[in-house]
């Protein structure tokens, strides 16, 4: 799968010095290819998460279009787009994203069970094993540390083997060892065929990346990947 | 997918205290609407039943019966008592103008019989002229009553085939009447012949306060329906003016006190239902709004995983539906357990005619109460469901860090 | 599971106590006649009191003294039978008063019936739960 973003931009209505418009993302073109891992860095508030949400189909761009293969993302009605996201796009959002009434394994299986499908528990357990939290599968989210929760979110995002994997600060709560585990994991997903897009502060990330971008004041620039 | 594993169910199970409070609240809602309407209906049915049991426009009784307010006590309150007037007065009444149907009745109160401390009111009627009791007895017993046959009210713990003894005279229970919810439920009915024999027995045993009467020559009261072209008022006035030592009463006036207090009780119940419902709706509205607000992030996550806006709204609605169903079950069951077995006690405490509707109607009220609470809960949840379906996922997810 | 069966046992104790002492003091049958003699319903009340006492003792023994789940299950089963007897005592085994608007009919009978039915249901649930715990352990 190839993701193509054509001249997308995003404006928010917000009081600034001169106008009530705030341009979070200037016109940007971006192509994400299968089997590649793309890293985006930048300061807080530079528009990184905005771009990621646009790509995930969660936020309507002010201008421009996004295509996944031939499908235009925002031309689909909500129900179709939701099903499409469920099947083809894995998102690891910022912060803690567990559902507190479900245990770890049930949280990971959600992408299937939410649509009334078979839970695929064995695959979920294999992922938890890889991320070293299998022993917590029956625990409730409230009993887990921030890092464990984050790894749970990673497992949940990749369970359906999405063609597009979007990660927003996937390692922000993790120690060095777990950061390496997660990046290796994302790299592996890319190697297995996914287009992976990671927003991060982690300098380490460049080592796993095929392409690197830097966001500054809503403007994205490619950097050499070393 | 099993309900117990579905997301709405798990969400509720994950917050047991909040869920229990909400279920309790909806239980209260359905209990008030179910119990309240059942109470009001039972009272209305009771009043209607009393009206049809009285069945005559006018009652004429000996004057002393009204001064002791004996008559109303016997007819409306279920007290026992008896009074007599000369048969000649009955003849006089017959001769007045405007009289349509007319029939005499005979009262006697049993002495405390062997089993129980309470006396029973015995009402005798004349099968040839009677127009109030016979149609009602016909529903349970189609044959003609023989001498010493009696028909018992529904509240008497005696059954067809039993023998009851009054003043040493054995009587045979020929039929048991349907429940009326009125004081007639504790009375015994029999024909003229039998009650005259019983009155005689009570006099023979020296247990009747009227020592010197001849049962063949007395009646207790006369029931009258106005003939066409005459109003009950005219006849009442006519009798009261022209016939001495008797008092004619319009039955409508006797019941008016009861229908007044019935309206009072109905109004209180109605206000109570209204208050509980307004409070309930406000609290449910707040509770659903809060519960959805504090889980905004979870809903955003569901959206990320691929839940459509409709699905999010569906989860909120399903949660409220589960609560309402559980709540109405938890409210209606105790309502049934209290109102049905204890209806006798309620009737006694209210001192009003109280007749439960038939089981089909009760089932209707059960379904109605469930629907009402489900509808309320879903309306209260609809605002939250709409809000959550318009959720700005990206904004909520950003808000965390 | 263990918690639920423990709660059920406690509920059975409370209900038995309610049936026993409630019938005697709260929702008792008709008062004595003016001459001090009792009506038939009094003997129904006494019988329910006796059955309630047996229920109370058995349920207390089941809850506090017995460890064996099988025995607990058996006792729970016996509670059901005794409660069924209590259920049919007023008016069916022992006749109550003449008029059904009297206290024994209006208050005692429905109260005894409701409590007995709940005891039967809880007893059945407790019996099943204790059997389950037996097979689990």
PDB file of C-alpha atoms in Angstrom, chain C residues 8-16 19 51-63 71-87 115-124 126-127 130:
ATOM      1  CA  UNK C   8     -26.086 -16.376  50.003  1.00  0.00           C
ATOM      2  CA  UNK C   9     -25.415 -18.306  53.224  1.00  0.00           C
ATOM      3  CA  UNK C  10     -25.611 -15.091  55.224  1.00  0.00           C
ATOM      4  CA  UNK C  11     -28.807 -14.079  53.418  1.00  0.00           C
ATOM      5  CA  UNK C  12     -30.321 -17.463  54.275  1.00  0.00           C
ATOM      6  CA  UNK C  13     -29.483 -16.942  57.948  1.00  0.00           C
ATOM      7  CA  UNK C  14     -31.065 -13.484  57.943  1.00  0.00           C
ATOM      8  CA  UNK C  15     -34.189 -14.684  56.114  1.00  0.00           C
ATOM      9  CA  UNK C  16     -34.581 -17.646  58.462  1.00  0.00           C
ATOM     10  CA  UNK C  19     -39.253 -15.904  59.198  1.00  0.00           C
ATOM     11  CA  UNK C  51     -40.147 -24.141  61.254  1.00  0.00           C
ATOM     12  CA  UNK C  52     -38.333 -20.793  61.190  1.00  0.00           C
ATOM     13  CA  UNK C  53     -36.336 -21.764  64.261  1.00  0.00           C
ATOM     14  CA  UNK C  54     -35.233 -24.995  62.566  1.00  0.00           C
ATOM     15  CA  UNK C  55     -34.320 -23.033  59.434  1.00  0.00           C
ATOM     16  CA  UNK C  56     -32.321 -20.542  61.516  1.00  0.00           C
ATOM     17  CA  UNK C  57     -30.366 -23.207  63.381  1.00  0.00           C
ATOM     18  CA  UNK C  58     -29.634 -25.173  60.200  1.00  0.00           C
ATOM     19  CA  UNK C  59     -28.568 -22.129  58.224  1.00  0.00           C
ATOM     20  CA  UNK C  60     -26.326 -20.931  61.063  1.00  0.00           C
ATOM     21  CA  UNK C  61     -24.727 -24.364  61.328  1.00  0.00           C
ATOM     22  CA  UNK C  62     -24.281 -24.448  57.544  1.00  0.00           C
ATOM     23  CA  UNK C  63     -22.683 -21.011  57.470  1.00  0.00           C
ATOM     24  CA  UNK C  71     -22.586 -31.146  53.483  1.00  0.00           C
ATOM     25  CA  UNK C  72     -23.294 -27.428  52.992  1.00  0.00           C
ATOM     26  CA  UNK C  73     -24.991 -28.219  49.717  1.00  0.00           C
ATOM     27  CA  UNK C  74     -27.129 -30.868  51.407  1.00  0.00           C
ATOM     28  CA  UNK C  75     -28.169 -28.564  54.220  1.00  0.00           C
ATOM     29  CA  UNK C  76     -29.097 -25.868  51.692  1.00  0.00           C
ATOM     30  CA  UNK C  77     -31.286 -28.445  49.999  1.00  0.00           C
ATOM     31  CA  UNK C  78     -33.005 -29.302  53.271  1.00  0.00           C
ATOM     32  CA  UNK C  79     -33.647 -25.596  53.914  1.00  0.00           C
ATOM     33  CA  UNK C  80     -35.648 -25.549  50.724  1.00  0.00           C
ATOM     34  CA  UNK C  81     -37.894 -28.371  51.912  1.00  0.00           C
ATOM     35  CA  UNK C  82     -38.523 -26.802  55.297  1.00  0.00           C
ATOM     36  CA  UNK C  83     -39.232 -23.425  53.682  1.00  0.00           C
ATOM     37  CA  UNK C  84     -41.710 -25.136  51.376  1.00  0.00           C
ATOM     38  CA  UNK C  85     -43.505 -26.446  54.481  1.00  0.00           C
ATOM     39  CA  UNK C  86     -43.548 -22.935  55.943  1.00  0.00           C
ATOM     40  CA  UNK C  87     -44.914 -21.685  52.628  1.00  0.00           C
ATOM     41  CA  UNK C 115     -39.945 -14.961  52.705  1.00  0.00           C
ATOM     42  CA  UNK C 116     -40.400 -18.702  52.161  1.00  0.00           C
ATOM     43  CA  UNK C 117     -40.201 -18.334  48.396  1.00  0.00           C
ATOM     44  CA  UNK C 118     -37.022 -16.261  48.661  1.00  0.00           C
ATOM     45  CA  UNK C 119     -35.538 -18.868  51.029  1.00  0.00           C
ATOM     46  CA  UNK C 120     -36.407 -21.617  48.536  1.00  0.00           C
ATOM     47  CA  UNK C 121     -34.746 -19.697  45.689  1.00  0.00           C
ATOM     48  CA  UNK C 122     -31.658 -18.761  47.718  1.00  0.00           C
ATOM     49  CA  UNK C 123     -31.434 -22.304  49.080  1.00  0.00           C
ATOM     50  CA  UNK C 124     -31.472 -23.725  45.565  1.00  0.00           C
ATOM     51  CA  UNK C 126     -26.655 -21.965  47.510  1.00  0.00           C
ATOM     52  CA  UNK C 127     -26.999 -25.709  47.029  1.00  0.00           C
ATOM     53  CA  UNK C 130     -21.668 -25.305  47.057  1.00  0.00           C
TER      54      UNK C 130
END
